PDB file of C-alpha atoms in Angstrom:
ATOM      1  CA  MET A  29      92.169 126.214 121.180  1.00 87.00           C
ATOM      2  CA  PRO A  30      88.473 126.513 121.445  1.00 95.00           C
ATOM      3  CA  PRO A  31      87.476 129.823 123.154  1.00 94.00           C
ATOM      4  CA  GLU A  32      85.592 128.009 126.093  1.00 95.00           C
ATOM      5  CA  LEU A  33      88.819 125.568 126.669  1.00 96.00           C
ATOM      6  CA  ARG A  34      91.337 128.547 126.589  1.00 96.00           C
ATOM      7  CA  GLU A  35      88.596 130.168 129.193  1.00 96.00           C
ATOM      8  CA  LYS A  36      88.890 127.206 131.253  1.00 97.00           C
ATOM      9  CA  ALA A  37      92.594 127.152 131.102  1.00 97.00           C
ATOM     10  CA  ILE A  38      92.793 130.761 132.400  1.00 98.00           C
ATOM     11  CA  LEU A  39      90.822 129.990 135.224  1.00 98.00           C
ATOM     12  CA  GLU A  40      92.294 127.044 136.125  1.00 98.00           C
ATOM     13  CA  ALA A  41      95.615 128.608 135.852  1.00 98.00           C
ATOM     14  CA  ALA A  42      94.560 131.459 138.314  1.00 98.00           C
ATOM     15  CA  ILE A  43      93.368 128.915 140.337  1.00 98.00           C
ATOM     16  CA  GLY A  44      96.386 126.896 140.874  1.00 98.00           C
ATOM     17  CA  LEU A  45      98.103 130.503 141.040  1.00 98.00           C
ATOM     18  CA  ALA A  46      96.100 131.504 144.045  1.00 98.00           C
ATOM     19  CA  ARG A  47      95.996 128.603 145.778  1.00 98.00           C
ATOM     20  CA  GLU A  48     100.093 128.633 145.629  1.00 98.00           C
ATOM     21  CA  SER A  49     100.667 132.099 146.605  1.00 98.00           C
ATOM     22  CA  GLY A  50      97.375 133.717 147.283  1.00 98.00           C
ATOM     23  CA  ILE A  51      94.945 135.730 145.714  1.00 98.00           C
ATOM     24  CA  ALA A  52      97.227 138.873 146.149  1.00 98.00           C
ATOM     25  CA  VAL A  53      99.335 137.863 143.397  1.00 98.00           C
ATOM     26  CA  LEU A  54      96.687 137.619 140.818  1.00 98.00           C
ATOM     27  CA  THR A  55      97.065 140.309 138.178  1.00 98.00           C
ATOM     28  CA  VAL A  56      96.449 139.879 134.124  1.00 98.00           C
ATOM     29  CA  ARG A  57     100.633 139.287 133.953  1.00 98.00           C
ATOM     30  CA  THR A  58     101.085 136.882 136.603  1.00 98.00           C
ATOM     31  CA  ILE A  59      98.046 134.446 135.512  1.00 98.00           C
ATOM     32  CA  ALA A  60      98.949 134.995 131.639  1.00 98.00           C
ATOM     33  CA  ALA A  61     102.340 133.611 132.649  1.00 98.00           C
ATOM     34  CA  ALA A  62     100.562 130.611 134.634  1.00 98.00           C
ATOM     35  CA  ALA A  63      98.430 129.941 131.677  1.00 97.00           C
ATOM     36  CA  GLY A  64     101.093 130.236 129.022  1.00 97.00           C
ATOM     37  CA  VAL A  65      99.192 133.089 127.100  1.00 97.00           C
ATOM     38  CA  THR A  66      99.613 136.542 126.604  1.00 97.00           C
ATOM     39  CA  PRO A  67      98.171 139.222 128.803  1.00 98.00           C
ATOM     40  CA  ALA A  68      96.041 140.326 126.159  1.00 97.00           C
ATOM     41  CA  LEU A  69      94.307 137.425 125.970  1.00 97.00           C
ATOM     42  CA  VAL A  70      93.558 137.086 129.863  1.00 98.00           C
ATOM     43  CA  ALA A  71      92.318 140.752 129.373  1.00 97.00           C
ATOM     44  CA  HIS A  72      90.060 139.294 126.461  1.00 97.00           C
ATOM     45  CA  TYR A  73      88.584 136.576 128.199  1.00 96.00           C
ATOM     46  CA  ARG A  74      88.650 138.304 131.906  1.00 96.00           C
ATOM     47  CA  PRO A  75      88.090 142.094 130.891  1.00 95.00           C
ATOM     48  CA  GLY A  76      87.293 142.925 134.881  1.00 96.00           C
ATOM     49  CA  MET A  77      90.273 141.628 137.142  1.00 97.00           C
ATOM     50  CA  ASP A  78      88.244 142.473 140.175  1.00 97.00           C
ATOM     51  CA  ALA A  79      85.319 140.068 139.311  1.00 97.00           C
ATOM     52  CA  PHE A  80      87.975 137.493 138.036  1.00 98.00           C
ATOM     53  CA  VAL A  81      89.661 137.597 141.673  1.00 98.00           C
ATOM     54  CA  ALA A  82      86.152 137.092 142.980  1.00 98.00           C
ATOM     55  CA  GLU A  83      85.341 134.193 140.856  1.00 98.00           C
ATOM     56  CA  VAL A  84      88.582 132.438 142.061  1.00 98.00           C
ATOM     57  CA  PHE A  85      88.075 132.724 145.604  1.00 98.00           C
ATOM     58  CA  GLY A  86      84.849 131.513 144.939  1.00 98.00           C
ATOM     59  CA  ALA A  87      85.927 128.664 143.385  1.00 98.00           C
ATOM     60  CA  ILE A  88      88.704 127.979 145.761  1.00 98.00           C
ATOM     61  CA  VAL A  89      86.904 128.036 148.818  1.00 98.00           C
ATOM     62  CA  ALA A  90      83.542 126.536 147.183  1.00 98.00           C
ATOM     63  CA  ALA A  91      85.375 123.581 146.523  1.00 98.00           C
ATOM     64  CA  GLU A  92      87.254 123.146 150.239  1.00 97.00           C
ATOM     65  CA  ARG A  93      83.655 123.347 151.534  1.00 97.00           C
ATOM     66  CA  GLU A  94      82.012 121.011 149.629  1.00 96.00           C
ATOM     67  CA  GLU A  95      84.929 118.467 150.078  1.00 95.00           C
ATOM     68  CA  VAL A  96      84.763 118.964 153.817  1.00 95.00           C
ATOM     69  CA  MET A  97      81.118 118.864 154.314  1.00 93.00           C
ATOM     70  CA  ALA A  98      81.277 115.604 151.908  1.00 91.00           C
ATOM     71  CA  SER A  99      84.009 114.048 153.881  1.00 86.00           C
ATOM     72  CA  SER A 100      82.098 113.700 157.210  1.00 73.00           C
ATOM     73  CA  PRO A 101      78.661 112.230 156.293  1.00 71.00           C
ATOM     74  CA  ALA A 102      80.199 108.887 157.193  1.00 78.00           C
ATOM     75  CA  VAL A 103      80.697 109.889 160.534  1.00 84.00           C
ATOM     76  CA  VAL A 104      77.911 109.017 163.056  1.00 89.00           C
ATOM     77  CA  GLY A 105      75.849 111.750 165.081  1.00 91.00           C
ATOM     78  CA  ALA A 106      76.107 115.515 164.967  1.00 91.00           C
ATOM     79  CA  ARG A 107      78.916 116.062 167.823  1.00 91.00           C
ATOM     80  CA  ALA A 108      80.945 113.479 165.869  1.00 91.00           C
ATOM     81  CA  ARG A 109      80.712 115.071 162.426  1.00 93.00           C
ATOM     82  CA  ILE A 110      81.370 118.498 163.707  1.00 92.00           C
ATOM     83  CA  ALA A 111      84.654 117.361 165.397  1.00 90.00           C
ATOM     84  CA  ALA A 112      85.538 115.648 162.308  1.00 92.00           C
ATOM     85  CA  ILE A 113      84.935 118.795 160.195  1.00 93.00           C
ATOM     86  CA  VAL A 114      87.189 120.779 162.957  1.00 91.00           C
ATOM     87  CA  ASP A 115      89.743 118.443 162.618  1.00 91.00           C
ATOM     88  CA  THR A 116      89.939 118.333 159.050  1.00 92.00           C
ATOM     89  CA  LEU A 117      89.915 122.321 158.906  1.00 94.00           C
ATOM     90  CA  LEU A 118      92.393 122.551 161.599  1.00 93.00           C
ATOM     91  CA  ASP A 119      94.944 119.763 160.309  1.00 90.00           C
ATOM     92  CA  GLY A 120      97.079 122.038 158.795  1.00 89.00           C
ATOM     93  CA  ASP A 121      96.901 120.800 155.215  1.00 93.00           C
ATOM     94  CA  ARG A 122      94.800 123.545 154.433  1.00 93.00           C
ATOM     95  CA  ASP A 123      97.244 126.714 154.707  1.00 94.00           C
ATOM     96  CA  ASP A 124      96.824 127.420 151.220  1.00 97.00           C
ATOM     97  CA  VAL A 125      93.041 128.092 151.193  1.00 97.00           C
ATOM     98  CA  THR A 126      93.538 129.813 154.484  1.00 97.00           C
ATOM     99  CA  LEU A 127      95.655 132.208 152.960  1.00 98.00           C
ATOM    100  CA  VAL A 128      93.226 133.051 149.947  1.00 98.00           C
ATOM    101  CA  TRP A 129      90.635 133.543 152.766  1.00 98.00           C
ATOM    102  CA  VAL A 130      92.917 135.883 154.853  1.00 98.00           C
ATOM    103  CA  GLN A 131      93.812 137.538 151.767  1.00 98.00           C
ATOM    104  CA  ALA A 132      90.196 138.095 150.207  1.00 98.00           C
ATOM    105  CA  TRP A 133      88.948 139.294 154.036  1.00 98.00           C
ATOM    106  CA  ALA A 134      91.300 142.204 153.260  1.00 97.00           C
ATOM    107  CA  ALA A 135      90.901 142.554 149.520  1.00 98.00           C
ATOM    108  CA  GLY A 136      87.566 142.583 149.712  1.00 98.00           C
ATOM    109  CA  ALA A 137      87.381 145.873 151.792  1.00 97.00           C
ATOM    110  CA  ARG A 138      88.168 147.640 148.936  1.00 97.00           C
ATOM    111  CA  ASN A 139      86.675 145.362 145.905  1.00 97.00           C
ATOM    112  CA  ASP A 140      83.324 145.207 146.269  1.00 98.00           C
ATOM    113  CA  GLU A 141      82.592 141.945 144.147  1.00 98.00           C
ATOM    114  CA  LEU A 142      85.413 140.243 146.304  1.00 98.00           C
ATOM    115  CA  GLY A 143      83.732 141.311 149.114  1.00 98.00           C
ATOM    116  CA  ALA A 144      80.212 140.443 148.294  1.00 98.00           C
ATOM    117  CA  ARG A 145      81.677 136.783 147.295  1.00 98.00           C
ATOM    118  CA  VAL A 146      83.598 136.477 150.635  1.00 98.00           C
ATOM    119  CA  ARG A 147      79.866 137.376 152.413  1.00 98.00           C
ATOM    120  CA  LEU A 148      78.299 134.746 150.283  1.00 98.00           C
ATOM    121  CA  GLU A 149      80.856 132.166 150.836  1.00 98.00           C
ATOM    122  CA  MET A 150      80.867 132.851 154.604  1.00 97.00           C
ATOM    123  CA  ASP A 151      77.055 132.599 154.449  1.00 96.00           C
ATOM    124  CA  ALA A 152      77.205 129.389 153.064  1.00 97.00           C
ATOM    125  CA  TRP A 153      79.691 127.830 155.484  1.00 96.00           C
ATOM    126  CA  GLN A 154      77.518 129.217 158.284  1.00 94.00           C
ATOM    127  CA  ALA A 155      74.502 127.755 156.640  1.00 95.00           C
ATOM    128  CA  ALA A 156      75.868 124.216 156.335  1.00 94.00           C
ATOM    129  CA  LEU A 157      77.025 124.419 160.001  1.00 94.00           C
ATOM    130  CA  GLU A 158      73.715 125.618 161.318  1.00 94.00           C
ATOM    131  CA  GLU A 159      72.299 122.505 159.355  1.00 94.00           C
ATOM    132  CA  LEU A 160      74.717 120.442 161.310  1.00 92.00           C
ATOM    133  CA  VAL A 161      74.154 122.018 164.710  1.00 94.00           C
ATOM    134  CA  ALA A 162      69.838 121.810 163.835  1.00 94.00           C
ATOM    135  CA  GLY A 163      70.485 118.248 163.202  1.00 94.00           C
ATOM    136  CA  GLY A 164      72.041 117.756 166.323  1.00 94.00           C
ATOM    137  CA  VAL A 165      69.243 119.485 168.267  1.00 94.00           C
ATOM    138  CA  ALA A 166      66.530 117.446 166.457  1.00 96.00           C
ATOM    139  CA  ALA A 167      68.518 114.060 167.744  1.00 94.00           C
ATOM    140  CA  GLY A 168      68.700 115.170 171.361  1.00 94.00           C
ATOM    141  CA  GLU A 169      72.726 115.526 171.057  1.00 93.00           C
ATOM    142  CA  ILE A 170      72.673 119.302 171.614  1.00 92.00           C
ATOM    143  CA  ALA A 171      70.455 121.414 174.015  1.00 90.00           C
ATOM    144  CA  PRO A 172      68.538 123.743 171.827  1.00 90.00           C
ATOM    145  CA  ALA A 173      69.873 126.529 174.377  1.00 86.00           C
ATOM    146  CA  HIS A 174      73.122 125.536 173.410  1.00 81.00           C
ATOM    147  CA  ALA A 175      72.589 125.863 170.001  1.00 85.00           C
ATOM    148  CA  GLN A 176      72.330 129.566 169.078  1.00 80.00           C
ATOM    149  CA  GLY A 177      75.539 130.882 167.631  1.00 88.00           C
ATOM    150  CA  ALA A 178      77.417 127.807 167.881  1.00 91.00           C
ATOM    151  CA  ALA A 179      78.141 128.043 164.168  1.00 91.00           C
ATOM    152  CA  TRP A 180      79.547 131.555 164.555  1.00 90.00           C
ATOM    153  CA  LEU A 181      81.400 130.778 167.428  1.00 90.00           C
ATOM    154  CA  LEU A 182      82.806 127.281 165.464  1.00 91.00           C
ATOM    155  CA  LEU A 183      83.541 129.339 162.243  1.00 93.00           C
ATOM    156  CA  ALA A 184      85.214 132.388 164.271  1.00 93.00           C
ATOM    157  CA  MET A 185      87.253 129.758 166.207  1.00 92.00           C
ATOM    158  CA  VAL A 186      88.784 127.721 163.180  1.00 93.00           C
ATOM    159  CA  ASP A 187      89.252 131.019 160.920  1.00 95.00           C
ATOM    160  CA  GLY A 188      91.100 132.714 163.780  1.00 94.00           C
ATOM    161  CA  MET A 189      93.312 129.867 164.770  1.00 93.00           C
ATOM    162  CA  ASN A 190      93.875 128.931 160.742  1.00 93.00           C
ATOM    163  CA  ALA A 191      95.010 132.531 160.651  1.00 94.00           C
ATOM    164  CA  HIS A 192      97.268 132.511 163.332  1.00 92.00           C
ATOM    165  CA  SER A 193      98.913 129.198 162.048  1.00 91.00           C
ATOM    166  CA  LEU A 194     100.010 131.423 158.758  1.00 92.00           C
ATOM    167  CA  VAL A 195     102.344 133.210 160.905  1.00 93.00           C
ATOM    168  CA  LYS A 196     102.953 130.125 163.263  1.00 88.00           C
ATOM    169  CA  TRP A 197     101.323 131.366 165.835  1.00 88.00           C
ATOM    170  CA  ALA A 198      98.872 128.899 166.810  1.00 79.00           C
ATOM    171  CA  PRO A 199      98.347 126.102 169.772  1.00 81.00           C
ATOM    172  CA  ASP A 200     100.143 122.782 168.595  1.00 82.00           C
ATOM    173  CA  ASP A 201      96.898 120.979 169.139  1.00 85.00           C
ATOM    174  CA  ARG A 202      94.565 123.556 167.855  1.00 87.00           C
ATOM    175  CA  ALA A 203      91.982 120.787 166.822  1.00 87.00           C
ATOM    176  CA  GLY A 204      91.915 119.536 170.186  1.00 87.00           C
ATOM    177  CA  LEU A 205      91.764 122.945 171.409  1.00 89.00           C
ATOM    178  CA  ALA A 206      88.828 123.729 169.411  1.00 88.00           C
ATOM    179  CA  ARG A 207      86.869 120.622 169.886  1.00 86.00           C
ATOM    180  CA  ARG A 208      87.228 121.590 173.676  1.00 89.00           C
ATOM    181  CA  ALA A 209      85.765 124.911 173.415  1.00 89.00           C
ATOM    182  CA  LEU A 210      83.174 123.590 171.187  1.00 84.00           C
ATOM    183  CA  ALA A 211      82.205 120.724 173.452  1.00 85.00           C
ATOM    184  CA  ALA A 212      81.832 123.683 176.073  1.00 87.00           C
ATOM    185  CA  VAL A 213      79.539 125.795 173.776  1.00 85.00           C
ATOM    186  CA  LEU A 214      77.214 122.737 173.045  1.00 85.00           C
ATOM    187  CA  GLY A 215      76.779 121.732 176.439  1.00 80.00           C
TER     188      GLY A 215
END
């Protein structure tokens, strides 16, 4: 197999493994087993596991953000689009990505490269939501006084409810609760 395809296969195997079991299971040996190669080959292509774990995390969560943000443009109006994003993020179909996030927050405290990537991806989510809120302000749907901090509150609410759901401790209608809370924040 050509080197670029081998490297891609190793990355894809690591992404699949992380989506299945979280980033905490990513080791040279587990990735090698998932890719069907020797641990030495993984170490050859990815000599720094901290950087590789950060790359795998980034690939997973950036793909989710792109997918979620791209799925809502057909929805008319900033409020309706934000509600659609909340529904998507809290529908329970993304527990694999939630586990990756939760483990990355914890491991990022000791893995500087992962911590930097977590901050980068959190900033990207925050910026995307700020843009939606700003669009709502510009369209007169959201009062400027209510816009400040709305994206942060939305992220905190979604992240918290999703993290709670991993241990089966979340309201049955968490998307509805989040929409009601967001409506109160946005005025």
